[in-house]
Amino acid sequence: PHLQDYWYDTFQDFKVPCHVESLWQLKRIKEKGHDRYDYVFIDEWHRFRNNDAINYELLKSICVNKKIIIISATPYNNNYDDLKNLISLFQVPRDSNIPHLKNIDQFFNNIKTELRRIDRKENFSEYKEKLKESSKKIRERLLKYIMIRRTRSEIMKYFSDDIKTQSLTFPDANTPIKWLYQFDAKINSLFDDTIS
């Protein structure tokens, strides 16, 4: 709910007509009728990683036959099923329109099977290499067709003319400074109690 005003104002700044709803209103949107919408923008997509959740099913039914734009500032710590669930909001997993990748379910199942063949504890370096290889395969065969990624370094590299023209800057981040300190006896005891 706290993002509703932000998104409404943003769309108004660009003179884009919109209707902004909280994810807590999905049931009402579904019941009220969502056919009048052509586009669905989903912010904070990590809330929809679990395809067993009621909100996921509601959102998926709302997304049918619409153009979907999914936004995340923190696309980290997601497993393959999370990614597949997200993509399934706008692709039919076993009949996708992604070039040379008709069956997204099978694609992810093959990757997971390859990783399961390696004992993670005994052959960690081999597992790590297979994980890197799998990530590259996902980027090249799938994500490059559906994802736009913008990091600070990419923006500075590929949009430098725009940055100069608009006099935009990124703040410089200083190197972190290691700061060592000691707890006193009382805080140390409290810390140990909390950890245990």
mmCIF file of N, CA and C in Angstrom, residues 103-166:
data_model
loop_
_atom_site.group_PDB
_atom_site.id
_atom_site.type_symbol
_atom_site.label_atom_id
_atom_site.label_comp_id
_atom_site.label_asym_id
_atom_site.label_seq_id
_atom_site.Cartn_x
_atom_site.Cartn_y
_atom_site.Cartn_z
ATOM 1 N N ASN A 103 9.484 -25.227 -24.085
ATOM 2 C CA ASN A 103 9.062 -25.800 -22.817
ATOM 3 C C ASN A 103 9.955 -25.310 -21.678
ATOM 4 N N ILE A 104 9.498 -24.297 -20.986
ATOM 5 C CA ILE A 104 10.261 -23.705 -19.880
ATOM 6 C C ILE A 104 10.336 -24.678 -18.704
ATOM 7 N N ASP A 105 9.254 -25.428 -18.457
ATOM 8 C CA ASP A 105 9.266 -26.431 -17.380
ATOM 9 C C ASP A 105 10.405 -27.426 -17.586
ATOM 10 N N GLN A 106 10.493 -27.974 -18.781
ATOM 11 C CA GLN A 106 11.521 -28.967 -19.073
ATOM 12 C C GLN A 106 12.919 -28.361 -18.985
ATOM 13 N N PHE A 107 13.050 -27.138 -19.454
ATOM 14 C CA PHE A 107 14.331 -26.433 -19.402
ATOM 15 C C PHE A 107 14.846 -26.350 -17.957
ATOM 16 N N PHE A 108 13.990 -25.894 -17.033
ATOM 17 C CA PHE A 108 14.410 -25.784 -15.630
ATOM 18 C C PHE A 108 14.582 -27.159 -14.989
ATOM 19 N N ASN A 109 13.734 -28.108 -15.333
ATOM 20 C CA ASN A 109 13.886 -29.461 -14.774
ATOM 21 C C ASN A 109 15.219 -30.078 -15.182
ATOM 22 N N ASN A 110 15.637 -29.862 -16.424
ATOM 23 C CA ASN A 110 16.935 -30.379 -16.880
ATOM 24 C C ASN A 110 18.082 -29.753 -16.099
ATOM 25 N N ILE A 111 18.008 -28.470 -15.880
ATOM 26 C CA ILE A 111 19.063 -27.782 -15.122
ATOM 27 C C ILE A 111 19.124 -28.310 -13.692
ATOM 28 N N LYS A 112 17.967 -28.444 -13.055
ATOM 29 C CA LYS A 112 17.942 -28.939 -11.669
ATOM 30 C C LYS A 112 18.446 -30.381 -11.596
ATOM 31 N N THR A 113 18.130 -31.207 -12.580
ATOM 32 C CA THR A 113 18.598 -32.594 -12.609
ATOM 33 C C THR A 113 20.124 -32.637 -12.719
ATOM 34 N N GLU A 114 20.684 -31.819 -13.580
ATOM 35 C CA GLU A 114 22.148 -31.763 -13.725
ATOM 36 C C GLU A 114 22.815 -31.377 -12.406
ATOM 37 N N LEU A 115 22.229 -30.416 -11.712
ATOM 38 C CA LEU A 115 22.811 -29.972 -10.442
ATOM 39 C C LEU A 115 22.677 -31.041 -9.356
ATOM 40 N N ARG A 116 21.569 -31.760 -9.349
ATOM 41 C CA ARG A 116 21.360 -32.801 -8.334
ATOM 42 C C ARG A 116 22.328 -33.967 -8.499
ATOM 43 N N ARG A 117 22.858 -34.146 -9.683
ATOM 44 C CA ARG A 117 23.803 -35.254 -9.925
ATOM 45 C C ARG A 117 25.143 -35.039 -9.221
ATOM 46 N N ILE A 118 25.391 -33.822 -8.814
ATOM 47 C CA ILE A 118 26.677 -33.498 -8.177
ATOM 48 C C ILE A 118 26.455 -33.378 -6.675
ATOM 49 N N ASP A 119 27.264 -34.099 -5.918
ATOM 50 C CA ASP A 119 27.198 -34.004 -4.461
ATOM 51 C C ASP A 119 27.809 -32.664 -4.048
ATOM 52 N N ARG A 120 26.982 -31.822 -3.554
ATOM 53 C CA ARG A 120 27.385 -30.444 -3.228
ATOM 54 C C ARG A 120 28.479 -30.400 -2.168
ATOM 55 N N LYS A 121 28.409 -31.290 -1.191
ATOM 56 C CA LYS A 121 29.396 -31.276 -0.104
ATOM 57 C C LYS A 121 30.734 -31.865 -0.542
ATOM 58 N N GLU A 122 30.686 -32.960 -1.277
ATOM 59 C CA GLU A 122 31.929 -33.630 -1.669
ATOM 60 C C GLU A 122 32.623 -32.950 -2.842
ATOM 61 N N ASN A 123 31.856 -32.366 -3.753
ATOM 62 C CA ASN A 123 32.429 -31.762 -4.963
ATOM 63 C C ASN A 123 31.947 -30.314 -5.118
ATOM 64 N N PHE A 124 32.239 -29.527 -4.111
ATOM 65 C CA PHE A 124 31.711 -28.159 -4.128
ATOM 66 C C PHE A 124 32.206 -27.350 -5.324
ATOM 67 N N SER A 125 33.465 -27.494 -5.678
ATOM 68 C CA SER A 125 33.989 -26.713 -6.811
ATOM 69 C C SER A 125 33.311 -27.127 -8.123
ATOM 70 N N GLU A 126 33.062 -28.425 -8.300
ATOM 71 C CA GLU A 126 32.350 -28.893 -9.492
ATOM 72 C C GLU A 126 30.905 -28.360 -9.492
ATOM 73 N N TYR A 127 30.282 -28.403 -8.318
ATOM 74 C CA TYR A 127 28.914 -27.897 -8.186
ATOM 75 C C TYR A 127 28.859 -26.399 -8.511
ATOM 76 N N LYS A 128 29.832 -25.670 -7.996
ATOM 77 C CA LYS A 128 29.898 -24.225 -8.229
ATOM 78 C C LYS A 128 30.061 -23.921 -9.727
ATOM 79 N N GLU A 129 30.899 -24.696 -10.411
ATOM 80 C CA GLU A 129 31.079 -24.522 -11.857
ATOM 81 C C GLU A 129 29.797 -24.821 -12.629
ATOM 82 N N LYS A 130 29.111 -25.887 -12.233
ATOM 83 C CA LYS A 130 27.857 -26.252 -12.887
ATOM 84 C C LYS A 130 26.799 -25.173 -12.644
ATOM 85 N N LEU A 131 26.813 -24.590 -11.469
ATOM 86 C CA LEU A 131 25.880 -23.512 -11.138
ATOM 87 C C LEU A 131 26.140 -22.288 -12.023
ATOM 88 N N LYS A 132 27.411 -21.942 -12.210
ATOM 89 C CA LYS A 132 27.762 -20.830 -13.100
ATOM 90 C C LYS A 132 27.334 -21.117 -14.534
ATOM 91 N N GLU A 133 27.597 -22.333 -14.970
ATOM 92 C CA GLU A 133 27.219 -22.747 -16.324
ATOM 93 C C GLU A 133 25.697 -22.678 -16.496
ATOM 94 N N SER A 134 24.971 -23.134 -15.496
ATOM 95 C CA SER A 134 23.505 -23.100 -15.549
ATOM 96 C C SER A 134 22.986 -21.664 -15.582
ATOM 97 N N SER A 135 23.580 -20.809 -14.786
ATOM 98 C CA SER A 135 23.171 -19.400 -14.769
ATOM 99 C C SER A 135 23.392 -18.751 -16.128
ATOM 100 N N LYS A 136 24.520 -19.060 -16.744
ATOM 101 C CA LYS A 136 24.798 -18.521 -18.079
ATOM 102 C C LYS A 136 23.775 -19.039 -19.089
ATOM 103 N N LYS A 137 23.442 -20.319 -19.004
ATOM 104 C CA LYS A 137 22.454 -20.912 -19.902
ATOM 105 C C LYS A 137 21.096 -20.215 -19.734
ATOM 106 N N ILE A 138 20.715 -19.945 -18.505
ATOM 107 C CA ILE A 138 19.432 -19.273 -18.245
ATOM 108 C C ILE A 138 19.451 -17.861 -18.815
ATOM 109 N N ARG A 139 20.553 -17.153 -18.621
ATOM 110 C CA ARG A 139 20.660 -15.785 -19.179
ATOM 111 C C ARG A 139 20.570 -15.800 -20.695
ATOM 112 N N GLU A 140 21.328 -16.709 -21.335
ATOM 113 C CA GLU A 140 21.426 -16.716 -22.796
ATOM 114 C C GLU A 140 20.195 -17.295 -23.490
ATOM 115 N N ARG A 141 19.601 -18.319 -22.926
ATOM 116 C CA ARG A 141 18.487 -18.980 -23.603
ATOM 117 C C ARG A 141 17.118 -18.443 -23.206
ATOM 118 N N LEU A 142 17.066 -17.733 -22.072
ATOM 119 C CA LEU A 142 15.759 -17.322 -21.562
ATOM 120 C C LEU A 142 15.696 -15.836 -21.211
ATOM 121 N N LEU A 143 16.488 -15.432 -20.255
ATOM 122 C CA LEU A 143 16.347 -14.078 -19.723
ATOM 123 C C LEU A 143 16.627 -12.971 -20.731
ATOM 124 N N LYS A 144 17.541 -13.189 -21.648
ATOM 125 C CA LYS A 144 17.849 -12.121 -22.602
ATOM 126 C C LYS A 144 16.653 -11.760 -23.476
ATOM 127 N N TYR A 145 15.669 -12.649 -23.565
ATOM 128 C CA TYR A 145 14.481 -12.379 -24.367
ATOM 129 C C TYR A 145 13.364 -11.697 -23.578
ATOM 130 N N ILE A 146 13.456 -11.729 -22.273
ATOM 131 C CA ILE A 146 12.330 -11.221 -21.484
ATOM 132 C C ILE A 146 12.723 -10.198 -20.422
ATOM 133 N N MET A 147 14.005 -9.925 -20.254
ATOM 134 C CA MET A 147 14.449 -9.109 -19.123
ATOM 135 C C MET A 147 15.308 -7.938 -19.572
ATOM 136 N N ILE A 148 15.054 -6.801 -18.969
ATOM 137 C CA ILE A 148 15.923 -5.639 -19.149
ATOM 138 C C ILE A 148 16.573 -5.390 -17.796
ATOM 139 N N ARG A 149 17.880 -5.418 -17.777
ATOM 140 C CA ARG A 149 18.612 -5.274 -16.525
ATOM 141 C C ARG A 149 19.386 -3.964 -16.571
ATOM 142 N N ARG A 150 19.280 -3.206 -15.515
ATOM 143 C CA ARG A 150 19.999 -1.938 -15.454
ATOM 144 C C ARG A 150 20.751 -1.813 -14.131
ATOM 145 N N THR A 151 22.055 -1.931 -14.199
ATOM 146 C CA THR A 151 22.882 -1.669 -13.028
ATOM 147 C C THR A 151 23.482 -0.278 -13.183
ATOM 148 N N ARG A 152 23.988 0.254 -12.124
ATOM 149 C CA ARG A 152 24.605 1.574 -12.173
ATOM 150 C C ARG A 152 25.719 1.618 -13.222
ATOM 151 N N SER A 153 26.578 0.590 -13.238
ATOM 152 C CA SER A 153 27.696 0.590 -14.193
ATOM 153 C C SER A 153 27.194 0.508 -15.638
ATOM 154 N N GLU A 154 26.113 -0.264 -15.875
ATOM 155 C CA GLU A 154 25.552 -0.343 -17.236
ATOM 156 C C GLU A 154 24.957 0.994 -17.664
ATOM 157 N N ILE A 155 24.274 1.653 -16.768
ATOM 158 C CA ILE A 155 23.698 2.962 -17.084
ATOM 159 C C ILE A 155 24.807 3.955 -17.419
ATOM 160 N N MET A 156 25.870 3.961 -16.613
ATOM 161 C CA MET A 156 26.973 4.883 -16.856
ATOM 162 C C MET A 156 27.678 4.576 -18.184
ATOM 163 N N LYS A 157 27.745 3.306 -18.541
ATOM 164 C CA LYS A 157 28.429 2.911 -19.773
ATOM 165 C C LYS A 157 27.569 3.170 -21.007
ATOM 166 N N TYR A 158 26.319 2.702 -20.991
ATOM 167 C CA TYR A 158 25.489 2.728 -22.194
ATOM 168 C C TYR A 158 24.614 3.973 -22.340
ATOM 169 N N PHE A 159 24.460 4.727 -21.278
ATOM 170 C CA PHE A 159 23.603 5.909 -21.336
ATOM 171 C C PHE A 159 24.367 7.167 -20.918
ATOM 172 N N SER A 160 25.654 7.165 -21.161
ATOM 173 C CA SER A 160 26.493 8.289 -20.720
ATOM 174 C C SER A 160 26.078 9.615 -21.372
ATOM 175 N N ASP A 161 25.659 9.568 -22.633
ATOM 176 C CA ASP A 161 25.209 10.805 -23.297
ATOM 177 C C ASP A 161 23.973 11.377 -22.609
ATOM 178 N N ASP A 162 23.028 10.526 -22.279
ATOM 179 C CA ASP A 162 21.826 10.979 -21.565
ATOM 180 C C ASP A 162 22.187 11.558 -20.200
ATOM 181 N N ILE A 163 23.104 10.907 -19.525
ATOM 182 C CA ILE A 163 23.514 11.378 -18.199
ATOM 183 C C ILE A 163 24.104 12.777 -18.307
ATOM 184 N N LYS A 164 24.974 12.980 -19.296
ATOM 185 C CA LYS A 164 25.589 14.312 -19.484
ATOM 186 C C LYS A 164 24.542 15.335 -19.881
ATOM 187 N N THR A 165 23.696 15.002 -20.846
ATOM 188 C CA THR A 165 22.685 15.935 -21.340
ATOM 189 C C THR A 165 21.761 16.403 -20.220
ATOM 190 N N GLN A 166 21.393 15.492 -19.337
ATOM 191 C CA GLN A 166 20.461 15.826 -18.268
ATOM 192 C C GLN A 166 21.158 16.227 -16.964
#
